[in-house]
PDB file of C-alpha atoms and ligand atoms in Angstrom:
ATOM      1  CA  UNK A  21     -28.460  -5.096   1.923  1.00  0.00           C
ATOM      2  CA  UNK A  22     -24.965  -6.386   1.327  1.00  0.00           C
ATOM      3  CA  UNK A  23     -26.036  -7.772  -2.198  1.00  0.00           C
ATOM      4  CA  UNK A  24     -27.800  -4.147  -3.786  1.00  0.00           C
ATOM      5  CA  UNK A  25     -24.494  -2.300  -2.194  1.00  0.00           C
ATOM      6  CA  UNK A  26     -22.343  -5.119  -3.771  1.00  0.00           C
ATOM      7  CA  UNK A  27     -24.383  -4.629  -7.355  1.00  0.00           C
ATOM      8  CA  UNK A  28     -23.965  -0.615  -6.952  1.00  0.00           C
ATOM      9  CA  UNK A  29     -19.975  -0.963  -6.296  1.00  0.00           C
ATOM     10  CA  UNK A  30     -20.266  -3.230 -10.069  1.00  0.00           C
ATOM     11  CA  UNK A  31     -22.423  -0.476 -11.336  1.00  0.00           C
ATOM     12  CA  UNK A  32     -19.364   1.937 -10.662  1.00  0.00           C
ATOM     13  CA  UNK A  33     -20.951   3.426  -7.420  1.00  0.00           C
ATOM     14  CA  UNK A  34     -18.494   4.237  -4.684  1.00  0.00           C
ATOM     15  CA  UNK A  35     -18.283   4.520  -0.590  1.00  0.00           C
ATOM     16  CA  UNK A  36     -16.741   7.725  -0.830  1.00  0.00           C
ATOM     17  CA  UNK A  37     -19.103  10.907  -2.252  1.00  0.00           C
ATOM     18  CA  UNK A  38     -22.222  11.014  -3.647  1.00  0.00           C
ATOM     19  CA  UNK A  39     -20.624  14.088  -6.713  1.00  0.00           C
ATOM     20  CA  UNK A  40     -17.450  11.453  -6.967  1.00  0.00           C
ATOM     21  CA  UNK A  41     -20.288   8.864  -8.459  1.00  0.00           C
ATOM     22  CA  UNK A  42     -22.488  11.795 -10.477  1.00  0.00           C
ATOM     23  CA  UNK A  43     -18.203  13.204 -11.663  1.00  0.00           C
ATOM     24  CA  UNK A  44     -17.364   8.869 -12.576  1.00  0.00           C
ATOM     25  CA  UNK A  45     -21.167   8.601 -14.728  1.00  0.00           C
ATOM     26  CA  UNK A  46     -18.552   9.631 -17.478  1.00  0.00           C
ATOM     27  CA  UNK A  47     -16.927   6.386 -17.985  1.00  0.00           C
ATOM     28  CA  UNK A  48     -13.705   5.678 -19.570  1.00  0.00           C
ATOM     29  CA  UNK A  49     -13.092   2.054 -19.688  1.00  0.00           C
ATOM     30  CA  UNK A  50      -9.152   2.479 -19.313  1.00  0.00           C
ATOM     31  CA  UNK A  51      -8.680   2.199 -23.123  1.00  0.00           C
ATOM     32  CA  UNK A  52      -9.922   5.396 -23.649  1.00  0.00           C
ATOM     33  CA  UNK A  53     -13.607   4.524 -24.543  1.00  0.00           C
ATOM     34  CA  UNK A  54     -16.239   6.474 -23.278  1.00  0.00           C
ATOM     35  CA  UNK A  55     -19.845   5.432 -21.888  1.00  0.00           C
ATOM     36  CA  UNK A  56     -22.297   8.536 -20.614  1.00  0.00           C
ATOM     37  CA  UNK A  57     -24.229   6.145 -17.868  1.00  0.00           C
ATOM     38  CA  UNK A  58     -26.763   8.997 -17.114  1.00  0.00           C
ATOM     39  CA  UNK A  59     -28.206   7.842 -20.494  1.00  0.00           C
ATOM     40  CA  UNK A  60     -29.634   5.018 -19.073  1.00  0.00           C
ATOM     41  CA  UNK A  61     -32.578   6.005 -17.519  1.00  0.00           C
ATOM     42  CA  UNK A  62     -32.252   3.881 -14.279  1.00  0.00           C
ATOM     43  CA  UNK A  63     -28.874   5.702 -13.299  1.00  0.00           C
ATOM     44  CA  UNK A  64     -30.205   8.641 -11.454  1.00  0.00           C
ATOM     45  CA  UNK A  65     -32.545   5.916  -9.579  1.00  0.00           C
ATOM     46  CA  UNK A  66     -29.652   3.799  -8.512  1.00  0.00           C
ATOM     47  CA  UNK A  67     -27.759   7.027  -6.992  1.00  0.00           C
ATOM     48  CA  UNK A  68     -30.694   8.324  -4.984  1.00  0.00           C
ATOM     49  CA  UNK A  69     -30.862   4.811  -3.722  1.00  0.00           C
ATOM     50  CA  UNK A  70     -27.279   3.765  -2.934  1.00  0.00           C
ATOM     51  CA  UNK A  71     -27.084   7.294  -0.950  1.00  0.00           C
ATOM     52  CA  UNK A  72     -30.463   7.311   0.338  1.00  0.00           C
ATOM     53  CA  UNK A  73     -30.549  11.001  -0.608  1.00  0.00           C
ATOM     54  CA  UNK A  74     -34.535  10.871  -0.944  1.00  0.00           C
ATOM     55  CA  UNK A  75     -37.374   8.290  -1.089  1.00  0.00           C
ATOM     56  CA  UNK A  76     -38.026   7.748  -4.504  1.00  0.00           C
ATOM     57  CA  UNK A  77     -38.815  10.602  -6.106  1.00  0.00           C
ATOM     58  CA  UNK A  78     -42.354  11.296  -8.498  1.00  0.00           C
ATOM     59  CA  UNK A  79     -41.079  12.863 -11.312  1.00  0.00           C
ATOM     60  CA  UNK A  80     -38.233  11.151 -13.981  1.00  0.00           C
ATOM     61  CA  UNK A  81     -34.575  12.872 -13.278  1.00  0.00           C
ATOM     62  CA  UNK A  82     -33.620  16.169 -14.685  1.00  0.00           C
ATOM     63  CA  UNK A  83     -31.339  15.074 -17.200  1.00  0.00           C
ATOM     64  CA  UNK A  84     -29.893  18.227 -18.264  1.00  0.00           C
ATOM     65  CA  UNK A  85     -29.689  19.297 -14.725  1.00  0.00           C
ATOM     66  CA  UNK A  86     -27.674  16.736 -13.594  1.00  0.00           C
ATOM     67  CA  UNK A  87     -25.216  16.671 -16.791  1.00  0.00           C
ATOM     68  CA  UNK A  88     -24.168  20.595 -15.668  1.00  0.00           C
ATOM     69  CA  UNK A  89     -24.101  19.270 -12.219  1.00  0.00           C
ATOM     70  CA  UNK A  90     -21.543  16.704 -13.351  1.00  0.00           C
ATOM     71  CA  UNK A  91     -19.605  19.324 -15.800  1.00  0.00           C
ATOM     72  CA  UNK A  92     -19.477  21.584 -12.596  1.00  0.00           C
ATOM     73  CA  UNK A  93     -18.220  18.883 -10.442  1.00  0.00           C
ATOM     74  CA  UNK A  94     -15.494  18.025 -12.702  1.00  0.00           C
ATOM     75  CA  UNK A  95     -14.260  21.173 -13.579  1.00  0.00           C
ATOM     76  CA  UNK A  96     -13.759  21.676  -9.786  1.00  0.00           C
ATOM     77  CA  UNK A  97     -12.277  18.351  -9.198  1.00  0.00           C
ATOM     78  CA  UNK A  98      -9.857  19.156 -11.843  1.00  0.00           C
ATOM     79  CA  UNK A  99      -8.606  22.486 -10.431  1.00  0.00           C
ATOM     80  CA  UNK A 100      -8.483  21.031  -7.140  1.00  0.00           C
ATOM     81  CA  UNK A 101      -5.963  18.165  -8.424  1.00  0.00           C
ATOM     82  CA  UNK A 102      -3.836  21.010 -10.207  1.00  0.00           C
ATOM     83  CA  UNK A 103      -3.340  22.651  -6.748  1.00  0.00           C
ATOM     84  CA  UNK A 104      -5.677  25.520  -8.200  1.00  0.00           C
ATOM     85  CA  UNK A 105      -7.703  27.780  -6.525  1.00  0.00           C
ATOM     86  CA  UNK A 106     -11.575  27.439  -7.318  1.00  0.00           C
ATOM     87  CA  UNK A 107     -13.455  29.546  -9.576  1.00  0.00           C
ATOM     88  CA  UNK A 108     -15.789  32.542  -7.573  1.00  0.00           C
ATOM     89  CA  UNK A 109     -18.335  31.520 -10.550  1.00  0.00           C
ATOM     90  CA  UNK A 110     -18.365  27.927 -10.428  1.00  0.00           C
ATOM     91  CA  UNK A 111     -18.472  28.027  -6.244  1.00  0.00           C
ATOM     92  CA  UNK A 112     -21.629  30.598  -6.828  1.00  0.00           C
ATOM     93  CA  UNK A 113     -23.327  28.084  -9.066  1.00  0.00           C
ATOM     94  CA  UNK A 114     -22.381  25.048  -6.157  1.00  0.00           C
ATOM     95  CA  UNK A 115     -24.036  27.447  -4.097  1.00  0.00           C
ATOM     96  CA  UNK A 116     -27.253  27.585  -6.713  1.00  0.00           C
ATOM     97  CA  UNK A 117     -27.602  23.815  -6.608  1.00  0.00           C
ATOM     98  CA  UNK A 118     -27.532  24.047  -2.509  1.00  0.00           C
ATOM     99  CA  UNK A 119     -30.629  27.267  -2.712  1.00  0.00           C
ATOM    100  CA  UNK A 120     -33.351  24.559  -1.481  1.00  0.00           C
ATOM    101  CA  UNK A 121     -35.649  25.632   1.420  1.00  0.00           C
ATOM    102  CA  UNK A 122     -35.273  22.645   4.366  1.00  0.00           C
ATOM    103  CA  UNK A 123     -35.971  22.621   8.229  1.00  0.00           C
ATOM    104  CA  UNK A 124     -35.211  20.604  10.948  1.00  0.00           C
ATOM    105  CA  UNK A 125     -36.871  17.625  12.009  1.00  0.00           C
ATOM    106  CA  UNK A 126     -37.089  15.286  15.445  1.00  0.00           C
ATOM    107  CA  UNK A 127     -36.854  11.667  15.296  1.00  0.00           C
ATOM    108  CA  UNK A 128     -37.816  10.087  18.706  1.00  0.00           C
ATOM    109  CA  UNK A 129     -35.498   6.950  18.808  1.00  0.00           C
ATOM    110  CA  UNK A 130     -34.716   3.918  21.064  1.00  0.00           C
ATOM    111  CA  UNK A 131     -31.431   5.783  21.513  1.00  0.00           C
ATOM    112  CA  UNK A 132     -32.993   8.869  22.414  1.00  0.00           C
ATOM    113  CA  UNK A 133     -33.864  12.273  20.011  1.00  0.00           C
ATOM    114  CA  UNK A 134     -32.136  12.516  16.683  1.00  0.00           C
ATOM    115  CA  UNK A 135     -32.610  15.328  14.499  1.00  0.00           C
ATOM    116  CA  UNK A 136     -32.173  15.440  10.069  1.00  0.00           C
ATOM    117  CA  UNK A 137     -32.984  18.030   7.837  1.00  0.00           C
ATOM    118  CA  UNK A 138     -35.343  17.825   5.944  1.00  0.00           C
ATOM    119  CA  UNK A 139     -36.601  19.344   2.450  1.00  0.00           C
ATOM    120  CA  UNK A 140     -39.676  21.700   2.943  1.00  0.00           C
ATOM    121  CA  UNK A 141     -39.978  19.936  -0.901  1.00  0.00           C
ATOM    122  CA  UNK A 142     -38.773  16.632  -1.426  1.00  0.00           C
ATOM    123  CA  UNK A 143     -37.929  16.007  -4.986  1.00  0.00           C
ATOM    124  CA  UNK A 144     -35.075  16.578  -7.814  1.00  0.00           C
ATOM    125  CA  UNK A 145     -33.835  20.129  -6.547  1.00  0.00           C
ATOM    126  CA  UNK A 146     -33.406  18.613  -2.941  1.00  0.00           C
ATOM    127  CA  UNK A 147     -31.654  15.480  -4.259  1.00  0.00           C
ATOM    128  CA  UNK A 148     -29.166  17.573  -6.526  1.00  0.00           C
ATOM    129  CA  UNK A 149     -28.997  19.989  -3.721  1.00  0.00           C
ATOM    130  CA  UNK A 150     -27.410  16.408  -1.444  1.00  0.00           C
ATOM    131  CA  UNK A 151     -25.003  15.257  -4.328  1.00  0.00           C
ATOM    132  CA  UNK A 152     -23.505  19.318  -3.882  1.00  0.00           C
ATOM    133  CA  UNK A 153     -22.908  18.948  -0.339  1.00  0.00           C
ATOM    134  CA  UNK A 154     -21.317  16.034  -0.924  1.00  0.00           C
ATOM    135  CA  UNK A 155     -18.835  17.969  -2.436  1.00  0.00           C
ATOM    136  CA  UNK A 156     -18.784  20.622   0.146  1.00  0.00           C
ATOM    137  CA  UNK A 157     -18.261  18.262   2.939  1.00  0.00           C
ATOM    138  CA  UNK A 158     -15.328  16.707   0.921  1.00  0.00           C
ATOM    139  CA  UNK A 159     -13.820  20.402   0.520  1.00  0.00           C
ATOM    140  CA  UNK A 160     -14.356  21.328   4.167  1.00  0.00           C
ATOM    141  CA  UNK A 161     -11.854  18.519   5.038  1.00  0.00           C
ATOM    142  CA  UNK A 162      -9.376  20.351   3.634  1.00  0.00           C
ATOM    143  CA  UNK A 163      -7.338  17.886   2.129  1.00  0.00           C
ATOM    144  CA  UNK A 164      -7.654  18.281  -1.797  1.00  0.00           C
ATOM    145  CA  UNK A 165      -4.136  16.230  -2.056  1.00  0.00           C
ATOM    146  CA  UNK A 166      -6.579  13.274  -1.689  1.00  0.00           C
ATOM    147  CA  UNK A 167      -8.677  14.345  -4.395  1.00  0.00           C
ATOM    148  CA  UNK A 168      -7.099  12.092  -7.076  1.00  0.00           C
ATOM    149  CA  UNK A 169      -7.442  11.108 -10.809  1.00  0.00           C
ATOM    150  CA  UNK A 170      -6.675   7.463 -12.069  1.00  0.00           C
ATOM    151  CA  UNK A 171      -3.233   7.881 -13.709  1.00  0.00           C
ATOM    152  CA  UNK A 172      -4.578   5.572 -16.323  1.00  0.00           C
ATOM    153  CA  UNK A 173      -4.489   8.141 -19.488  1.00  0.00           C
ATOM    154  CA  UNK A 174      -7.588   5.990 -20.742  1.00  0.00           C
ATOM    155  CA  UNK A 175      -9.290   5.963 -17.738  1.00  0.00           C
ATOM    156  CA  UNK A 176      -9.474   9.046 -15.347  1.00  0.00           C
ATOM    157  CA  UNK A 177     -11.499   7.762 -12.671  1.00  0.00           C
ATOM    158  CA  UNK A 178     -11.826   9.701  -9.969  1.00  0.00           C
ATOM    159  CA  UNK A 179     -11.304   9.172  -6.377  1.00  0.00           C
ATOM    160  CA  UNK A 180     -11.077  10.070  -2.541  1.00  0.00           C
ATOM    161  CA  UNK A 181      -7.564   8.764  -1.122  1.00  0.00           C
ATOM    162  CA  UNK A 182      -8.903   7.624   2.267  1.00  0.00           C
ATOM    163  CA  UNK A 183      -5.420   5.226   2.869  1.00  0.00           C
ATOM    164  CA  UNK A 184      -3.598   6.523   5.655  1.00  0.00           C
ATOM    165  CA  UNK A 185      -0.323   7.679   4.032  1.00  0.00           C
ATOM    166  CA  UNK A 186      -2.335   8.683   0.896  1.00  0.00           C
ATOM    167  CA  UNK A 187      -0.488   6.120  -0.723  1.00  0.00           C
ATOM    168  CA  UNK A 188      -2.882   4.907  -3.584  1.00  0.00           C
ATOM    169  CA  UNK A 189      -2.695   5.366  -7.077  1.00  0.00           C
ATOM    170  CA  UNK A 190      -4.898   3.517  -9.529  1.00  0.00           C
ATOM    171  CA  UNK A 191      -8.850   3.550  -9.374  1.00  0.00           C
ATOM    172  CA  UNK A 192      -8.633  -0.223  -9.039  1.00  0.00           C
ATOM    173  CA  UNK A 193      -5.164  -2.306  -8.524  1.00  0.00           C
ATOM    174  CA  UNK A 194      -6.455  -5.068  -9.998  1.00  0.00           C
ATOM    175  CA  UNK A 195      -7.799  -3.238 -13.600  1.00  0.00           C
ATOM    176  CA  UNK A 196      -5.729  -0.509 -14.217  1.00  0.00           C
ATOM    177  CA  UNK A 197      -2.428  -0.766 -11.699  1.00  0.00           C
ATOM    178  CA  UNK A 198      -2.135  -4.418 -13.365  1.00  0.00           C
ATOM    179  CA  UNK A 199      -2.271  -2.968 -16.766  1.00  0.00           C
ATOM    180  CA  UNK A 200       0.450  -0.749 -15.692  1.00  0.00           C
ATOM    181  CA  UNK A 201       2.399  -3.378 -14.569  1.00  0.00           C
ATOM    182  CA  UNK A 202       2.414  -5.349 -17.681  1.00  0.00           C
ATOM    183  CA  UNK A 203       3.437  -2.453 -19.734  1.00  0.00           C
ATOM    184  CA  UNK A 204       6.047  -1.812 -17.766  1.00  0.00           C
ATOM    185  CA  UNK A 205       7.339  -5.263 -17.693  1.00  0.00           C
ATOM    186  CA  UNK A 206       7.133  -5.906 -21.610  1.00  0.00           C
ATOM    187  CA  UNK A 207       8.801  -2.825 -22.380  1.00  0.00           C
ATOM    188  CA  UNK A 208      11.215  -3.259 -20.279  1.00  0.00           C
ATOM    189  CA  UNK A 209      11.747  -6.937 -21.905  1.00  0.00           C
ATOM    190  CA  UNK A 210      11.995  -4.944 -25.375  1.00  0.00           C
ATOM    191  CA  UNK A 211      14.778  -3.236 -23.928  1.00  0.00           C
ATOM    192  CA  UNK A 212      16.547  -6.190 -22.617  1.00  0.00           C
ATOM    193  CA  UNK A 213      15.940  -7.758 -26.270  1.00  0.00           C
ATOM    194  CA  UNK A 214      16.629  -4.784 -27.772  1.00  0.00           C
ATOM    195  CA  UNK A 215      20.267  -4.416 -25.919  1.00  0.00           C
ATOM    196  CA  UNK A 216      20.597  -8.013 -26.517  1.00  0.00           C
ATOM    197  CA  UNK A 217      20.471  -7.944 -30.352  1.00  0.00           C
ATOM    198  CA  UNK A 218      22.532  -4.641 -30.300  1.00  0.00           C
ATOM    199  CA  UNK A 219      25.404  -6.638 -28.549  1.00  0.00           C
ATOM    200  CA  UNK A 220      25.256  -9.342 -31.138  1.00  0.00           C
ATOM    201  CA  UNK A 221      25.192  -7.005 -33.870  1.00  0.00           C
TER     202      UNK A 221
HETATM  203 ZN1  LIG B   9      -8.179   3.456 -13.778  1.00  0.00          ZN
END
């Protein structure tokens, strides 16, 4: 439904990757204050549903799980905007979060046969196991020069550059690019102020 997606985007969910929403749970509010939104307990609900990465599961989330998941995913993120190569360790413990047993399954459609994979389990380790290929997917495109932070020093949002020259720069134009923008302009009016006075002096 247009509305829930709507209310996920306001909840700080993207379109891009599932790990870019799990990496963003650590919010800076672009003056440099911090809210954890795993803490609230309806988080890890809201991602499952906005990526439809499971029916609902039985059991609450892993909490603890998905924090290292998160540390993981940001520490890679972060070499990947240096231009670094990734760590053998951290892509061995990607590869522990994608060690779930699934098989494939038929779907008989009106369009014909369709085929998913399928968890022999369905539950947390399957879910966590979908926000790390995710990331995978992302790397295979090869294009980590998309893979961008928010310039924002009190924000850092991350994001997937998915304009066609690879062109943007702020997590949101209207939030932080404005911001920008009126720093710019008033110190740039300081200046003009500044060089005024001097000339009278
Ligand atoms: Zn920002």
């Amino acid at each position: 439904m247009k509305q829930d997606s709507d209310n996920y985007v306001a909840l700080g969910f993207g379109k891009d990757y599932a790990w870019i929403d799990l990496a963003n749970s650590l919010e800076w509010n672009g003056f440099g204050k911090l809210t954890d939104r795993l803490q609230d307990p309806a988080w890890a609900s809201h991602i499952v549903k906005h990526w439809n990465l499971a029916p609902p599961p039985p059991r609450p989330a892993p909490l603890a799980q998905l924090i290292a998941l998160r540390t993981l995913l940001r520490r890679m993120a972060e070499k990947l905007i240096a231009g670094e190569a990734l760590d053998e360790r951290d892509l061995n413990a990607l590869n522990s979060y994608l060690n779930v047993l699934v098989r494939v399954k038929l779907f008989q459609r009106q369009n014909g046969v369709h085929s998913e994979l399928v968890p022999l389990r369905p539950g947390w380790p399957w879910i966590l196991s979908r926000i790390a290929a995710s990331f995978v997917e992302m790397m295979e495109l090869n294009r980590p020069d998309r893979l961008k932070y928010c310039p924002n020093e009190g924000c850092k949002w991350i994001f997937y550059d998915r304009t066609k020259a690879n062109t943007r720069r702020w997590c949101n134009d209207r939030t932080c690019g404005n911001r920008d923008r009126v720093r710019r302009s008033r110190s740039r009016d300081k200046t003009t102020t500044r060089t005024k006075s001097s000339k009278s002096d």
